[in-house]
Short mmCIF file of C-alpha atoms and ligand atoms in Angstrom, two decimals:
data_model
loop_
_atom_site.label_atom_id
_atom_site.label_comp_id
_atom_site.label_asym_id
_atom_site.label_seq_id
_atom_site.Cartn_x
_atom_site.Cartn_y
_atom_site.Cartn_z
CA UNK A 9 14.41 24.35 4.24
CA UNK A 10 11.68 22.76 5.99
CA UNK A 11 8.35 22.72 4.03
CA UNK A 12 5.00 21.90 5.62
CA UNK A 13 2.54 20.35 2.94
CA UNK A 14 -1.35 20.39 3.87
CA UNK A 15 -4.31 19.28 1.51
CA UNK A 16 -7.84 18.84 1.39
CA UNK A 17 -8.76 21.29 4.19
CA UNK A 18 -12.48 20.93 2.90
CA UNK A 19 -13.60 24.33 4.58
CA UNK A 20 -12.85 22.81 8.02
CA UNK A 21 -11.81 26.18 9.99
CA UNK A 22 -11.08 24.69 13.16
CA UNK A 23 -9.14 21.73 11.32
CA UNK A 24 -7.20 24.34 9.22
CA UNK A 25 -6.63 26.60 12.72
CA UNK A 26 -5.31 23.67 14.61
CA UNK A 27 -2.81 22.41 11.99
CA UNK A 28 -1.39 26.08 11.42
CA UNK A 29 -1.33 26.48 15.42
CA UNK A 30 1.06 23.27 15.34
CA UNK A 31 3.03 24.01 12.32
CA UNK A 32 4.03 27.27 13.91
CA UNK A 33 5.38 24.91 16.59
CA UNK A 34 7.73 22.91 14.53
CA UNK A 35 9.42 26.14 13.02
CA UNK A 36 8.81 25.55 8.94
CA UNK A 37 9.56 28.07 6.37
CA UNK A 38 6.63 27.92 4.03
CA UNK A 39 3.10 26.24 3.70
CA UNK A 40 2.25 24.39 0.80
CA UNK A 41 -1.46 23.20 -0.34
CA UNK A 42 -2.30 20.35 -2.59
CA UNK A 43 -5.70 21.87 -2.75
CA UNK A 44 -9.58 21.44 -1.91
CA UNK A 45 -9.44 24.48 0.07
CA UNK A 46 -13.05 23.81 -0.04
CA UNK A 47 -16.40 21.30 -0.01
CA UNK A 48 -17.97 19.17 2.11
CA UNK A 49 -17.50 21.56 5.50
CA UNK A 50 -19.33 25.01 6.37
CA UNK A 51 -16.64 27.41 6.51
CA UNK A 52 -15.22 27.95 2.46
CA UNK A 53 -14.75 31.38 2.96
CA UNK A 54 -12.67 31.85 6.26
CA UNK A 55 -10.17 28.57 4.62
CA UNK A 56 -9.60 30.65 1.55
CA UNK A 57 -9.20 33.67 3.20
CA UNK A 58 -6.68 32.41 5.43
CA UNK A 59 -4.77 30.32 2.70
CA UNK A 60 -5.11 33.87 0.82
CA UNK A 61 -3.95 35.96 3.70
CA UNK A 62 -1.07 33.57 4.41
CA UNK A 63 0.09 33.52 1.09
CA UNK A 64 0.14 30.19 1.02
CA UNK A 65 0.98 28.14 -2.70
CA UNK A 66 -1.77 26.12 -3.84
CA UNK A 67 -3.05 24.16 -6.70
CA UNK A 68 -6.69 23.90 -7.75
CA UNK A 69 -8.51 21.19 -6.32
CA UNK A 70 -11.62 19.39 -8.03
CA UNK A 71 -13.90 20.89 -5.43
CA UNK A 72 -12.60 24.42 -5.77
CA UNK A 73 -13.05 23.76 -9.50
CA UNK A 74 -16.53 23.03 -9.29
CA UNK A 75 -16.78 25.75 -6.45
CA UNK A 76 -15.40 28.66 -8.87
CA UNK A 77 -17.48 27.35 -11.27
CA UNK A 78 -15.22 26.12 -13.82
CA UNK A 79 -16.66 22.45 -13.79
CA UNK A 80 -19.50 20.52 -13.05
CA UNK A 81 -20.00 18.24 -10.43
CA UNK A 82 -20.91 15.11 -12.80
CA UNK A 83 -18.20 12.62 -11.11
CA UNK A 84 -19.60 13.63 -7.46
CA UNK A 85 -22.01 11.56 -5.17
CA UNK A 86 -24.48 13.13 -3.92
CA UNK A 87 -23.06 14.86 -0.70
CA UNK A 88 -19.88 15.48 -2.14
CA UNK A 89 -22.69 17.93 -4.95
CA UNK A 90 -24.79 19.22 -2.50
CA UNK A 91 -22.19 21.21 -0.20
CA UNK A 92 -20.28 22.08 -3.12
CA UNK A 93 -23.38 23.63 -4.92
CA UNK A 94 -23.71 25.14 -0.85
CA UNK A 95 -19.96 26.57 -1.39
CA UNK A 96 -20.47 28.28 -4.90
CA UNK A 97 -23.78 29.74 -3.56
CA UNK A 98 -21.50 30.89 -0.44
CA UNK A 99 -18.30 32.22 -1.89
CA UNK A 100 -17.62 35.82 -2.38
CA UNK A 101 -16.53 37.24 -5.65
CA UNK A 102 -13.31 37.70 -4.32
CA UNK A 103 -12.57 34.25 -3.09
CA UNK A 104 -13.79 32.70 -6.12
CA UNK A 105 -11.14 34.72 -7.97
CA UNK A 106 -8.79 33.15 -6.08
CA UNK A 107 -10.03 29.95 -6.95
CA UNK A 108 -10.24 30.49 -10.39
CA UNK A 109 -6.56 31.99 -10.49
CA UNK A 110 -4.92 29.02 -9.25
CA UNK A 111 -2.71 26.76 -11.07
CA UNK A 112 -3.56 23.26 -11.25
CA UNK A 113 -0.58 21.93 -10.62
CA UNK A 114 3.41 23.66 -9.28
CA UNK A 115 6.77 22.87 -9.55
CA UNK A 116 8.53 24.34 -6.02
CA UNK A 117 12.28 24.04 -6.01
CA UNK A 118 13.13 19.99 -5.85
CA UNK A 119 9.43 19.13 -5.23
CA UNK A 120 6.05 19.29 -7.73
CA UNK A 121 2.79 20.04 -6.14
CA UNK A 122 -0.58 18.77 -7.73
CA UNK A 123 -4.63 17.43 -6.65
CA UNK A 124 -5.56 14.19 -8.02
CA UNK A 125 -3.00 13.35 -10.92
CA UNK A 126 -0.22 15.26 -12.59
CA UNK A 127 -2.03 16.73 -15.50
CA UNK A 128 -5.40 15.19 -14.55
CA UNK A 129 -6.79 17.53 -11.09
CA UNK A 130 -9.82 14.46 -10.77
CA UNK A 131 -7.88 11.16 -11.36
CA UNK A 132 -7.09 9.59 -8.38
CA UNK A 133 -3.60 7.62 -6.89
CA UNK A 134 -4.91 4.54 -5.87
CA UNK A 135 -3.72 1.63 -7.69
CA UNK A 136 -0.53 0.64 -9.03
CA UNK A 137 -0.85 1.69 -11.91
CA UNK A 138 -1.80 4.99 -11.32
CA UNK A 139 1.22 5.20 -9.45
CA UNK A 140 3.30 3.77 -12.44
CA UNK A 141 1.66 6.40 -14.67
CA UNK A 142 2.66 9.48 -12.34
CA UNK A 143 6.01 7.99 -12.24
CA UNK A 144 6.51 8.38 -16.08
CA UNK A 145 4.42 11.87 -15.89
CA UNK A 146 6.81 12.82 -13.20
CA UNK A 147 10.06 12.37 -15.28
CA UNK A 148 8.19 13.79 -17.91
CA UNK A 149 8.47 16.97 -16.17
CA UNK A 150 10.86 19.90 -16.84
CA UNK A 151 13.74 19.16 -14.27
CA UNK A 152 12.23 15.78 -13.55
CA UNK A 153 11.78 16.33 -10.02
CA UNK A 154 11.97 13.04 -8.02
CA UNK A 155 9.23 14.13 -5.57
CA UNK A 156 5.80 14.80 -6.06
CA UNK A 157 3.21 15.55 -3.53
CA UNK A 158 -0.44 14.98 -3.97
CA UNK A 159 -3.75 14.99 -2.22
CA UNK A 160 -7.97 13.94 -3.15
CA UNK A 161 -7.83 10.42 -1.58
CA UNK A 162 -7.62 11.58 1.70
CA UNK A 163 -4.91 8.72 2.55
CA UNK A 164 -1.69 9.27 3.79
CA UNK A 165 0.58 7.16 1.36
CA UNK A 166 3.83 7.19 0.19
CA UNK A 167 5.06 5.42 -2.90
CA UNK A 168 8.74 4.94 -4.07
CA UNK A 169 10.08 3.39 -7.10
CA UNK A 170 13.23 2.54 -5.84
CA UNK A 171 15.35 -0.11 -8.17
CA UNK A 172 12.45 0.41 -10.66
CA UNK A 173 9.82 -1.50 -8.45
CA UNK A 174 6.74 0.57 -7.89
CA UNK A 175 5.80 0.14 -4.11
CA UNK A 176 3.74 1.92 -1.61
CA UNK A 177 4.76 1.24 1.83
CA UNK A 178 2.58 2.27 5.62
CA UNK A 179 3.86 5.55 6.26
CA UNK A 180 5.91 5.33 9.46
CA UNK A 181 6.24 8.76 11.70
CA UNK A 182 9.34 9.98 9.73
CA UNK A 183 10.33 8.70 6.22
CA UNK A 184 13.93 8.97 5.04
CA UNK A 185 13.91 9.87 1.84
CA UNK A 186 16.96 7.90 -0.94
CA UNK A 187 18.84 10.09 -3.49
CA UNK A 188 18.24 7.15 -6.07
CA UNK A 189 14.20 7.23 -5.81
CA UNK A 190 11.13 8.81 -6.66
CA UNK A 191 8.61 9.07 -4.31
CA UNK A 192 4.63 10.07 -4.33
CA UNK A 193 3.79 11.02 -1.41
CA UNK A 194 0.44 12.44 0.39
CA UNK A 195 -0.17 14.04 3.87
CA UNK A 196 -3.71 12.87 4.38
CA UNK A 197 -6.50 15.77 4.81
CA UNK A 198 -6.57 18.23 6.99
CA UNK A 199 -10.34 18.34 6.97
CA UNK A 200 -12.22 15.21 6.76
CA UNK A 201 -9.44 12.37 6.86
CA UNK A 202 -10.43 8.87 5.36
CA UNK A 203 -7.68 6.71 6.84
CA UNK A 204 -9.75 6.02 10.35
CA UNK A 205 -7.81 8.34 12.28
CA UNK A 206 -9.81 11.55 12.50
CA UNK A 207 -7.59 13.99 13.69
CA UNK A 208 -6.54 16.67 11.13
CA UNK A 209 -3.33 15.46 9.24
CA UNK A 210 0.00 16.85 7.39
CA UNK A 211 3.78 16.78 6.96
CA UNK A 212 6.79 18.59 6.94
CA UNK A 213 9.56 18.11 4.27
CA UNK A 214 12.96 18.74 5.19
CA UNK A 215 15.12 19.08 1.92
CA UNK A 216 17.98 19.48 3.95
CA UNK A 217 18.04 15.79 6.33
CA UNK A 218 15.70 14.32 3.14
CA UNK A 219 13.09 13.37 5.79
CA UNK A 220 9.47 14.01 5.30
CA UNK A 221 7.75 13.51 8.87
CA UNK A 222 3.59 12.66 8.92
CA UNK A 223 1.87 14.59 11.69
CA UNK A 224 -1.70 14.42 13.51
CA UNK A 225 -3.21 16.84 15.46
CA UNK A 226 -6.68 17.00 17.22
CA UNK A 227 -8.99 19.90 16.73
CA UNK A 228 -12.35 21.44 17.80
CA UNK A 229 -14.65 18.61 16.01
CA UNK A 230 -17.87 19.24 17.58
CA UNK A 231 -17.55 23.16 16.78
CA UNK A 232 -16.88 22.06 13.13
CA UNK A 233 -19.99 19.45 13.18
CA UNK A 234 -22.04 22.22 14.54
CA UNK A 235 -21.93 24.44 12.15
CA UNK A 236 -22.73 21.81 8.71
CA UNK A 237 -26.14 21.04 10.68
CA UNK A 238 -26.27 24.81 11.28
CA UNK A 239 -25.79 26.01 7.65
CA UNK A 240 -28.30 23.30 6.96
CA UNK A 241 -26.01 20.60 4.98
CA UNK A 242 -26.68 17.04 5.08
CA UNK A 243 -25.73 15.54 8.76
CA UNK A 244 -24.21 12.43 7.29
CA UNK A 245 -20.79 15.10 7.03
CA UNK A 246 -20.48 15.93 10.25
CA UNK A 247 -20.85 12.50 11.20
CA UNK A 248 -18.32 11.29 8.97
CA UNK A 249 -15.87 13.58 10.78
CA UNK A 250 -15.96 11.67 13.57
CA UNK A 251 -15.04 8.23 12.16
CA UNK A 252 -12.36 9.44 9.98
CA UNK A 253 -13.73 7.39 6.81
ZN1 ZN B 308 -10.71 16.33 -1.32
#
């Protein structure tokens, strides 16, 4: 079965369009997201009604939270609040249902989807010993799957804890994946990437050749930019697009 995982899509339409276009290309089964369907970009509604219409599984992000109003945006800066007071202004009823409805975090066959932290959707992975801690959380789990996918830094990373040593390593192009070993792993964001490459990014898991393979594709940016300084958010996020930090 071949799996493509996306996250953070951030209401980037064209982002979302272009990685869909592509993963049609590389013949998966199913689409998984990590969540964030929504913030920071102009289009919330056309992302959720696309993950919606694609039936798509997805966990809640901390965006969509605040979005379907189920928390409040205390632990975001400033532009991270103002589009996502924009986005709950923006949604319809219906797509806010869907927010609201989703689970914040989903076992999937040999794989466990979640945002930030297992049990924690705002935590981030971005120290050691966060990774330790989702490590134990991860065993923890029913099944004790030895592969969890995550999202919210933006970052594509992979950690391992093979022999009991807690490592992340640079992601190479395709990662082949050891029975023995639990691995973290994130495909970057489809809509507003933070690891300097700003093409959209996500990966495909193959449980059959235990390879997970990171992918980048290039989308209609300026159309995207457009469109924040069009619905009248702050022009520091379109910008931002272009230097994928
Ligand atoms: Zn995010």
């Amino acid at each position: 079965m071949r799996t493509a995982v996306i996250s953070d899509i951030h209401a980037n339409l064209e982002a979302l369009n272009a990685v869909l276009e592509q993963i049609v290309k590389l013949h998966v089964d199913e689409t998984v997201c990590l969540g964030d369907i929504v913030g920071y970009n102009a289009s919330p509604n056309e992302c959720i009604e696309i993950v919606r219409s694609a039936k798509i599984t997805c966990v809640l992000g901390n965006h969509d939270a605040v979005a379907a109003g189920l928390e409040e945006p205390d632990s975001f800066n400033l532009l991270a609040r103002w589009a996502v007071l924009w986005t709950l202004v923006q949604l319809k009823d219906e797509n806010k249902q869907f927010l609201l409805e989703l689970p914040r975090e989903q076992p999937v066959r040999d794989f466990f989807l979640f945002h930030g932290s297992i049990h924690d959707t705002n935590r981030y992975i971005m120290y050691r010993q966060d990774a330790i801690d989702n490590f134990r959380e991860l065993a923890d789990l029913p099944e004790s799957p030895r592969l969890g996918f995550f999202g919210h830094t933006h970052v594509k990373t992979i950690v391992s804890d093979r022999f009991g040593v807690v490592s992340a390593s640079v992601p190479q192009e395709e990662q082949i994946l050891h029975t023995d070993t639990r691995y973290l792993v994130n495909p970057g964001s489809v809509g507003q990437p933070r690891d300097g490459d700003p093409r959209a990014a996500f990966l495909i898991y193959d449980d059959i050749d235990r390879v997970i393979s990171f992918h980048r594709v290039e989308y209609d940016m300026q159309r995207c930019r457009d469109k924040i300084v069009n619905a009248g958010l702050p022009p520091e996020l379109a910008e931002r697009l272009a230097s994928g930090r």
